[in-house]
């Protein structure tokens, strides 16, 4: 029999495997750079307001301290073309441009010193005075500020309310998932050099070409003058897709000092300066006939973004096409909060909807004349209905059927249990 060349089911050696398991693979903070110095970010201690005074005198007196960068002496950077821009992996990342504070932990300065320890100690000596304001951080309290991010945020076909009205059974369920933070083994790090008007950076980035575009927009120089290198990434989970502001700070410091600068985000700063997966509230409204035929499906997502940038996790995208129903309505709404800007984390717009997609089918009243194991044949769309042009059938339920056949004799018979719910897929 001819041996399959497919990677599926076959043991494949990773070419970089020996380097990683023997500690020979170099990550962003491990590359040599002659005359390198270290930067440490200073974080705000209020969640909303403005800086009224900064005293760096004591920090600059410390041995080894070279520079303290704040909004007062920071380089002027390229910024957004609009208010509340929708961020992406190529959005400019301005930092230390104004005295405004948008959230707790936002960078308000950077200390540059000969050693990491000197930089960390000097950070504690920088005195920052604030005029604090009451922050907007409560999800419930902010509901009135929810807005529609863009025209693409909503989708509709048919009449949802009419479809619900003709259903024999209805479900109206709300699912809440909390904020989650990225914590890969490798901390976000960069070693940046600026020489002869050109940037060279070793950085823990998942998309180096996009990082080059971001830095070109931020420092307003040609992309051909920027090189970003990331031979290995020690985990990212989406947090290293875009270029976070520690990279910009390191390059800014390298320009000011004329020396290579390393900035490594601390484990604590991973909670405040590298993005997060936002809290989502998803309401599912589903109507069905007793034989399991769907008459309506509504999926409404309420989430939050920062007060200066916009990121929307498209939780309802697959609900446009996964189930065959003539009446479908998808909405997304965002609330500006004094938190850092959320961003992609592990299958954005997909992973967070696993619960709302699957849990409702366990909740139908026991008098419905169908079982979850036979449900797919009645709800498989003939095409991805959210698109305009014809497309192939969604293969999800045929895959489920195939898996079910392989488990014959091991499945739990479907039947009503306490509370009238059906069990057994």
Short mmCIF file of C-alpha atoms in Angstrom, two decimals:
data_model
loop_
_atom_site.label_atom_id
_atom_site.label_comp_id
_atom_site.label_asym_id
_atom_site.label_seq_id
_atom_site.Cartn_x
_atom_site.Cartn_y
_atom_site.Cartn_z
CA UNK A 1 0.00 0.00 0.00
CA UNK A 2 1.31 3.41 -0.92
CA UNK A 3 2.19 5.45 2.14
CA UNK A 4 0.15 8.60 2.53
CA UNK A 5 2.05 11.86 2.20
CA UNK A 6 -0.60 13.74 4.12
CA UNK A 7 0.34 15.20 7.47
CA UNK A 8 -2.89 13.88 8.96
CA UNK A 9 -2.24 10.88 11.18
CA UNK A 10 1.47 10.69 10.34
CA UNK A 11 4.33 11.54 12.73
CA UNK A 12 6.15 14.58 11.37
CA UNK A 13 9.37 15.98 12.80
CA UNK A 14 9.39 19.74 13.27
CA UNK A 15 12.56 21.10 11.76
CA UNK A 16 13.00 23.53 14.66
CA UNK A 17 12.05 20.93 17.29
CA UNK A 18 15.59 20.03 18.43
CA UNK A 19 16.50 23.72 18.74
CA UNK A 20 13.49 24.42 20.95
CA UNK A 21 13.79 21.44 23.28
CA UNK A 22 17.54 21.98 23.75
CA UNK A 23 17.23 25.71 24.43
CA UNK A 24 19.13 26.69 21.29
CA UNK A 25 16.25 28.56 19.62
CA UNK A 26 16.57 32.30 20.21
CA UNK A 27 13.47 34.34 21.03
CA UNK A 28 13.04 38.11 20.78
CA UNK A 29 14.78 39.09 24.02
CA UNK A 30 17.70 36.68 23.58
CA UNK A 31 19.56 38.14 20.62
CA UNK A 32 22.91 39.89 21.18
CA UNK A 33 23.08 43.63 20.57
CA UNK A 34 26.25 45.60 21.25
CA UNK A 35 25.92 48.46 23.75
CA UNK A 36 22.31 47.47 24.52
CA UNK A 37 20.31 49.27 27.22
CA UNK A 38 16.98 48.44 28.85
CA UNK A 39 13.62 50.17 28.97
CA UNK A 40 10.87 49.73 31.52
CA UNK A 41 7.37 51.10 31.04
CA UNK A 42 5.64 53.22 33.67
CA UNK A 43 1.93 52.51 34.10
CA UNK A 44 -0.85 54.87 35.11
CA UNK A 45 -2.38 54.45 38.54
CA UNK A 46 -5.77 55.92 37.63
CA UNK A 47 -8.36 54.65 35.17
CA UNK A 48 -9.47 57.99 33.73
CA UNK A 49 -8.24 61.58 33.81
CA UNK A 50 -5.15 63.53 32.84
CA UNK A 51 -1.60 64.03 34.01
CA UNK A 52 -1.12 67.41 35.67
CA UNK A 53 2.58 67.10 36.56
CA UNK A 54 5.51 64.69 36.13
CA UNK A 55 8.72 64.92 38.14
CA UNK A 56 11.55 62.76 36.77
CA UNK A 57 14.36 64.49 38.69
CA UNK A 58 15.01 61.76 41.25
CA UNK A 59 14.83 59.01 38.65
CA UNK A 60 17.43 60.72 36.44
CA UNK A 61 19.85 61.00 39.40
CA UNK A 62 20.06 57.25 39.80
CA UNK A 63 23.16 55.35 38.63
CA UNK A 64 22.80 53.95 35.13
CA UNK A 65 19.66 55.90 34.22
CA UNK A 66 19.99 57.41 30.75
CA UNK A 67 16.58 58.87 29.91
CA UNK A 68 13.00 59.15 31.10
CA UNK A 69 10.49 59.54 28.27
CA UNK A 70 7.05 61.03 28.91
CA UNK A 71 4.48 62.86 26.79
CA UNK A 72 6.53 66.02 27.39
CA UNK A 73 9.60 64.87 25.47
CA UNK A 74 8.29 61.97 23.35
CA UNK A 75 8.65 62.01 19.60
CA UNK A 76 5.52 63.08 17.74
CA UNK A 77 4.10 60.02 16.04
CA UNK A 78 1.62 59.24 13.31
CA UNK A 79 -1.87 58.74 14.63
CA UNK A 80 -5.37 57.80 13.49
CA UNK A 81 -7.23 59.34 10.58
CA UNK A 82 -10.51 59.26 12.50
CA UNK A 83 -11.89 59.26 16.01
CA UNK A 84 -12.41 55.79 17.55
CA UNK A 85 -10.78 53.91 14.66
CA UNK A 86 -11.46 50.22 14.14
CA UNK A 87 -8.08 48.71 14.90
CA UNK A 88 -6.38 45.96 12.93
CA UNK A 89 -2.94 44.39 12.68
CA UNK A 90 -1.72 47.39 10.66
CA UNK A 91 -3.19 50.27 12.68
CA UNK A 92 -0.70 52.93 13.88
CA UNK A 93 0.13 52.67 17.59
CA UNK A 94 0.82 56.16 19.00
CA UNK A 95 1.94 56.33 22.62
CA UNK A 96 2.90 59.13 25.07
CA UNK A 97 1.35 61.77 22.83
CA UNK A 98 -0.96 63.55 25.30
CA UNK A 99 -1.46 63.83 29.08
CA UNK A 100 -4.80 62.01 28.81
CA UNK A 101 -5.26 58.71 30.67
CA UNK A 102 -7.82 56.30 29.24
CA UNK A 103 -7.49 53.25 31.53
CA UNK A 104 -5.64 51.88 34.54
CA UNK A 105 -2.19 50.64 33.53
CA UNK A 106 -1.84 52.71 30.36
CA UNK A 107 1.77 53.66 29.63
CA UNK A 108 2.62 57.14 30.91
CA UNK A 109 6.38 56.88 30.57
CA UNK A 110 9.48 54.79 29.90
CA UNK A 111 12.75 54.71 31.86
CA UNK A 112 15.90 53.77 29.94
CA UNK A 113 18.93 52.54 31.91
CA UNK A 114 22.09 50.47 31.58
CA UNK A 115 20.49 47.47 33.31
CA UNK A 116 16.97 46.17 33.67
CA UNK A 117 17.13 46.45 37.45
CA UNK A 118 18.20 50.11 37.27
CA UNK A 119 15.32 50.88 34.93
CA UNK A 120 12.80 49.08 37.12
CA UNK A 121 13.96 50.87 40.26
CA UNK A 122 13.94 54.30 38.63
CA UNK A 123 10.35 53.77 37.48
CA UNK A 124 9.28 53.84 41.13
CA UNK A 125 10.90 57.27 41.57
CA UNK A 126 9.00 59.02 38.79
CA UNK A 127 6.31 61.14 40.44
CA UNK A 128 3.11 61.52 38.44
CA UNK A 129 0.24 63.75 39.58
CA UNK A 130 -3.21 63.27 38.09
CA UNK A 131 -6.53 65.00 37.84
CA UNK A 132 -8.68 61.90 38.14
CA UNK A 133 -12.20 61.48 36.79
CA UNK A 134 -14.81 58.84 37.54
CA UNK A 135 -14.06 55.94 35.17
CA UNK A 136 -16.65 54.04 33.17
CA UNK A 137 -15.82 50.42 33.91
CA UNK A 138 -19.17 48.82 34.77
CA UNK A 139 -20.77 46.64 32.09
CA UNK A 140 -24.29 47.03 33.48
CA UNK A 141 -23.97 50.77 34.02
CA UNK A 142 -22.72 51.32 30.46
CA UNK A 143 -25.61 49.66 28.63
CA UNK A 144 -27.09 53.00 27.67
CA UNK A 145 -23.92 53.92 25.77
CA UNK A 146 -24.03 50.88 23.45
CA UNK A 147 -23.70 51.76 19.76
CA UNK A 148 -23.58 50.04 16.39
CA UNK A 149 -19.90 49.90 15.35
CA UNK A 150 -20.42 49.75 11.58
CA UNK A 151 -22.88 48.90 8.85
CA UNK A 152 -21.40 45.40 8.70
CA UNK A 153 -22.19 44.82 12.38
CA UNK A 154 -25.76 43.70 11.65
CA UNK A 155 -27.32 41.19 9.29
CA UNK A 156 -30.92 40.27 8.58
CA UNK A 157 -33.02 38.11 6.30
CA UNK A 158 -36.72 37.42 6.55
CA UNK A 159 -38.66 38.57 9.61
CA UNK A 160 -37.36 37.34 12.96
CA UNK A 161 -40.43 38.27 14.98
CA UNK A 162 -42.79 36.65 12.48
CA UNK A 163 -40.65 33.51 12.46
CA UNK A 164 -40.77 33.31 16.25
CA UNK A 165 -44.53 33.80 16.22
CA UNK A 166 -45.10 30.80 13.92
CA UNK A 167 -42.86 28.50 15.97
CA UNK A 168 -44.30 25.68 18.09
CA UNK A 169 -41.52 26.18 20.63
CA UNK A 170 -39.26 29.12 21.46
CA UNK A 171 -36.04 29.61 23.36
CA UNK A 172 -34.77 32.95 24.64
CA UNK A 173 -31.42 32.43 26.37
CA UNK A 174 -28.56 34.75 27.34
CA UNK A 175 -24.95 33.61 27.74
CA UNK A 176 -22.24 35.70 29.41
CA UNK A 177 -18.53 34.98 29.03
CA UNK A 178 -15.96 36.95 31.06
CA UNK A 179 -12.81 38.87 30.17
CA UNK A 180 -9.83 36.63 29.45
CA UNK A 181 -6.14 37.58 29.23
CA UNK A 182 -3.41 36.20 27.01
CA UNK A 183 -0.53 34.67 28.94
CA UNK A 184 1.84 32.84 26.59
CA UNK A 185 5.04 31.47 28.07
CA UNK A 186 7.15 34.08 26.26
CA UNK A 187 6.51 37.60 27.46
CA UNK A 188 6.09 40.27 24.81
CA UNK A 189 9.56 41.61 24.07
CA UNK A 190 11.58 43.65 21.59
CA UNK A 191 15.19 44.65 20.97
CA UNK A 192 15.09 47.74 18.78
CA UNK A 193 17.88 49.52 16.94
CA UNK A 194 17.59 52.83 15.10
CA UNK A 195 20.49 53.76 12.84
CA UNK A 196 20.76 56.02 9.80
CA UNK A 197 17.02 56.53 9.75
CA UNK A 198 16.26 52.82 9.70
CA UNK A 199 14.57 50.53 12.22
CA UNK A 200 15.77 47.00 12.95
CA UNK A 201 13.84 45.08 15.60
CA UNK A 202 13.76 41.59 17.01
CA UNK A 203 10.19 41.36 18.26
CA UNK A 204 7.80 38.65 19.41
CA UNK A 205 5.31 39.21 16.59
CA UNK A 206 3.02 36.72 14.89
CA UNK A 207 2.77 38.79 11.68
CA UNK A 208 6.04 40.56 10.85
CA UNK A 209 4.88 42.13 7.56
CA UNK A 210 1.90 43.69 9.30
CA UNK A 211 4.20 44.93 12.04
CA UNK A 212 6.36 46.66 9.44
CA UNK A 213 3.28 48.45 8.08
CA UNK A 214 2.20 49.52 11.58
CA UNK A 215 5.64 50.94 12.38
CA UNK A 216 5.83 52.75 9.04
CA UNK A 217 2.53 54.49 9.78
CA UNK A 218 3.52 55.22 13.37
CA UNK A 219 7.01 56.65 12.68
CA UNK A 220 6.04 58.00 9.24
CA UNK A 221 8.92 56.42 7.37
CA UNK A 222 8.98 54.05 4.35
CA UNK A 223 8.38 50.37 4.97
CA UNK A 224 11.65 49.68 3.13
CA UNK A 225 13.47 51.32 6.08
CA UNK A 226 12.03 48.89 8.62
CA UNK A 227 13.03 45.32 9.41
CA UNK A 228 11.17 43.19 11.96
CA UNK A 229 12.53 39.75 12.81
CA UNK A 230 10.74 37.00 14.72
CA UNK A 231 12.42 33.64 14.10
CA UNK A 232 10.47 32.05 16.95
CA UNK A 233 7.42 33.08 18.94
CA UNK A 234 6.91 31.50 22.34
CA UNK A 235 3.13 31.54 22.17
CA UNK A 236 0.87 34.38 21.18
CA UNK A 237 -2.78 33.27 21.09
CA UNK A 238 -3.53 36.40 19.06
CA UNK A 239 -1.94 38.88 21.46
CA UNK A 240 1.13 39.17 19.20
CA UNK A 241 -0.81 39.71 15.98
CA UNK A 242 -0.75 43.48 16.23
CA UNK A 243 2.22 45.62 17.26
CA UNK A 244 1.72 46.69 20.85
CA UNK A 245 3.02 49.96 22.25
CA UNK A 246 6.07 48.55 24.02
CA UNK A 247 7.58 48.05 20.55
CA UNK A 248 6.96 51.69 19.69
CA UNK A 249 8.43 52.79 23.03
CA UNK A 250 11.60 50.77 22.44
CA UNK A 251 12.12 52.25 18.96
CA UNK A 252 11.45 55.75 20.28
CA UNK A 253 14.03 55.20 23.02
CA UNK A 254 16.57 53.81 20.54
CA UNK A 255 16.22 56.98 18.46
CA UNK A 256 16.65 59.22 21.50
CA UNK A 257 19.62 57.39 23.02
CA UNK A 258 21.40 56.19 19.88
CA UNK A 259 21.70 52.69 21.39
CA UNK A 260 19.78 49.40 21.02
CA UNK A 261 16.95 49.21 23.55
CA UNK A 262 15.32 46.09 24.95
CA UNK A 263 11.82 46.30 26.41
CA UNK A 264 10.23 43.21 27.91
CA UNK A 265 6.65 43.49 29.15
CA UNK A 266 6.35 42.18 32.70
CA UNK A 267 3.92 39.42 33.61
CA UNK A 268 1.86 42.04 35.47
CA UNK A 269 1.76 44.28 32.39
CA UNK A 270 0.39 41.37 30.39
CA UNK A 271 -2.90 42.19 32.12
CA UNK A 272 -2.88 45.85 31.07
CA UNK A 273 -0.82 46.36 27.92
CA UNK A 274 -1.18 43.43 25.51
CA UNK A 275 -4.90 43.31 24.76
CA UNK A 276 -7.58 40.96 26.09
CA UNK A 277 -10.65 39.02 25.09
CA UNK A 278 -13.60 41.15 26.07
CA UNK A 279 -16.67 40.26 28.10
CA UNK A 280 -19.48 39.20 25.78
CA UNK A 281 -23.19 38.96 26.45
CA UNK A 282 -24.94 36.91 23.77
CA UNK A 283 -28.70 36.56 23.53
CA UNK A 284 -30.02 33.66 21.44
CA UNK A 285 -33.66 33.65 20.31
CA UNK A 286 -34.68 30.49 18.48
CA UNK A 287 -38.03 29.27 17.15
CA UNK A 288 -38.74 25.75 15.87
CA UNK A 289 -41.53 23.43 14.79
CA UNK A 290 -42.08 20.22 16.74
CA UNK A 291 -40.20 18.26 14.07
CA UNK A 292 -37.11 20.42 14.64
CA UNK A 293 -37.45 22.70 11.60
CA UNK A 294 -36.17 26.14 12.52
CA UNK A 295 -38.47 29.07 11.88
CA UNK A 296 -36.23 31.82 13.30
CA UNK A 297 -32.81 32.46 14.80
CA UNK A 298 -31.70 35.71 16.42
CA UNK A 299 -28.21 36.31 17.82
CA UNK A 300 -27.48 39.62 19.62
CA UNK A 301 -24.00 40.36 21.02
CA UNK A 302 -23.25 43.14 23.51
CA UNK A 303 -19.61 43.82 24.33
CA UNK A 304 -17.17 46.62 25.14
CA UNK A 305 -14.24 48.45 23.59
CA UNK A 306 -11.91 51.17 24.84
CA UNK A 307 -12.71 54.88 24.79
CA UNK A 308 -10.13 55.63 22.09
CA UNK A 309 -10.10 52.60 19.76
CA UNK A 310 -12.70 50.17 18.49
CA UNK A 311 -12.54 46.40 18.32
CA UNK A 312 -15.56 44.23 17.66
CA UNK A 313 -15.51 40.46 18.03
CA UNK A 314 -17.86 39.09 15.35
CA UNK A 315 -19.65 36.54 17.50
CA UNK A 316 -22.69 36.36 15.25
CA UNK A 317 -20.90 35.73 11.97
CA UNK A 318 -21.39 31.98 11.83
CA UNK A 319 -24.98 32.25 13.04
CA UNK A 320 -25.74 33.77 9.64
CA UNK A 321 -24.94 30.53 7.89
CA UNK A 322 -24.69 27.56 10.26
CA UNK A 323 -28.40 26.70 10.43
CA UNK A 324 -31.05 26.75 7.73
CA UNK A 325 -33.77 29.20 8.72
CA UNK A 326 -35.73 31.70 6.61
CA UNK A 327 -35.72 34.30 9.41
CA UNK A 328 -32.36 35.36 10.78
CA UNK A 329 -31.19 38.51 12.53
CA UNK A 330 -27.66 39.20 13.85
CA UNK A 331 -26.65 42.32 15.79
CA UNK A 332 -23.45 43.54 17.46
CA UNK A 333 -23.22 46.47 19.88
CA UNK A 334 -20.24 47.99 21.71
CA UNK A 335 -19.93 50.08 24.86
CA UNK A 336 -16.90 52.39 25.37
CA UNK A 337 -15.28 51.61 28.74
CA UNK A 338 -12.14 52.82 30.49
CA UNK A 339 -10.37 49.54 29.82
CA UNK A 340 -7.62 48.71 27.35
CA UNK A 341 -8.66 47.92 23.80
CA UNK A 342 -9.66 44.27 23.33
CA UNK A 343 -8.19 42.32 20.45
CA UNK A 344 -8.05 38.89 18.83
CA UNK A 345 -7.65 35.90 21.13
CA UNK A 346 -7.83 32.27 20.01
CA UNK A 347 -10.41 31.99 17.22
CA UNK A 348 -11.99 35.45 17.66
CA UNK A 349 -15.68 35.45 16.90
CA UNK A 350 -15.72 31.65 16.87
CA UNK A 351 -14.65 30.22 20.22
CA UNK A 352 -16.93 32.44 22.27
CA UNK A 353 -20.01 31.25 20.39
CA UNK A 354 -19.50 27.53 21.02
CA UNK A 355 -21.73 27.76 24.10
CA UNK A 356 -24.56 29.80 22.48
CA UNK A 357 -24.47 27.60 19.37
CA UNK A 358 -24.67 24.28 21.14
CA UNK A 359 -26.25 24.72 24.55
CA UNK A 360 -29.76 25.74 23.32
CA UNK A 361 -30.29 22.41 21.59
CA UNK A 362 -30.09 20.75 25.00
CA UNK A 363 -32.83 23.02 26.33
CA UNK A 364 -35.83 22.20 24.14
CA UNK A 365 -38.95 20.97 25.94
CA UNK A 366 -39.28 17.20 26.01
CA UNK A 367 -42.45 17.22 23.88
CA UNK A 368 -40.53 18.19 20.74
CA UNK A 369 -40.66 15.22 18.39
CA UNK A 370 -36.95 15.19 17.52
CA UNK A 371 -33.60 14.37 19.06
CA UNK A 372 -30.34 16.30 18.89
CA UNK A 373 -28.72 13.39 17.04
CA UNK A 374 -31.19 13.71 14.16
CA UNK A 375 -31.43 17.47 14.29
CA UNK A 376 -28.75 18.30 11.74
CA UNK A 377 -30.55 16.80 8.76
CA UNK A 378 -33.40 19.30 9.21
CA UNK A 379 -31.25 22.39 9.71
CA UNK A 380 -28.35 22.00 7.29
CA UNK A 381 -28.40 24.97 4.90
CA UNK A 382 -28.07 24.21 1.19
CA UNK A 383 -25.56 27.05 0.99
CA UNK A 384 -23.95 29.59 3.26
CA UNK A 385 -27.07 31.73 3.24
CA UNK A 386 -25.31 34.90 4.33
CA UNK A 387 -23.49 35.18 1.01
CA UNK A 388 -24.82 36.53 -2.25
CA UNK A 389 -23.18 34.09 -4.63
CA UNK A 390 -23.88 30.32 -4.56
CA UNK A 391 -21.60 28.34 -2.30
CA UNK A 392 -21.20 24.68 -1.32
CA UNK A 393 -23.27 23.22 1.51
CA UNK A 394 -21.99 23.65 5.04
CA UNK A 395 -20.43 20.25 5.90
CA UNK A 396 -20.78 20.50 9.69
CA UNK A 397 -23.74 18.18 10.14
CA UNK A 398 -22.46 15.59 7.67
CA UNK A 399 -19.26 15.50 9.73
CA UNK A 400 -21.33 15.11 12.89
CA UNK A 401 -23.26 12.25 11.30
CA UNK A 402 -20.02 10.53 10.35
CA UNK A 403 -18.73 10.86 13.88
CA UNK A 404 -22.02 9.60 15.28
CA UNK A 405 -21.82 6.47 13.11
CA UNK A 406 -18.39 5.72 14.53
CA UNK A 407 -19.82 5.83 18.05
CA UNK A 408 -22.71 3.42 17.47
CA UNK A 409 -23.26 1.38 20.61
CA UNK A 410 -21.58 3.96 22.83
CA UNK A 411 -24.07 6.83 22.72
CA UNK A 412 -26.57 7.64 25.42
CA UNK A 413 -30.18 7.11 24.23
CA UNK A 414 -31.96 10.42 23.89
CA UNK A 415 -34.78 10.97 26.31
CA UNK A 416 -36.27 13.51 28.69
CA UNK A 417 -34.58 14.11 32.02
CA UNK A 418 -35.36 16.29 35.01
CA UNK A 419 -36.71 19.63 33.91
CA UNK A 420 -37.93 18.30 30.58
CA UNK A 421 -34.55 18.57 28.86
CA UNK A 422 -33.36 16.05 26.28
CA UNK A 423 -29.97 14.34 26.54
CA UNK A 424 -27.90 12.19 24.23
CA UNK A 425 -26.12 13.43 21.12
#
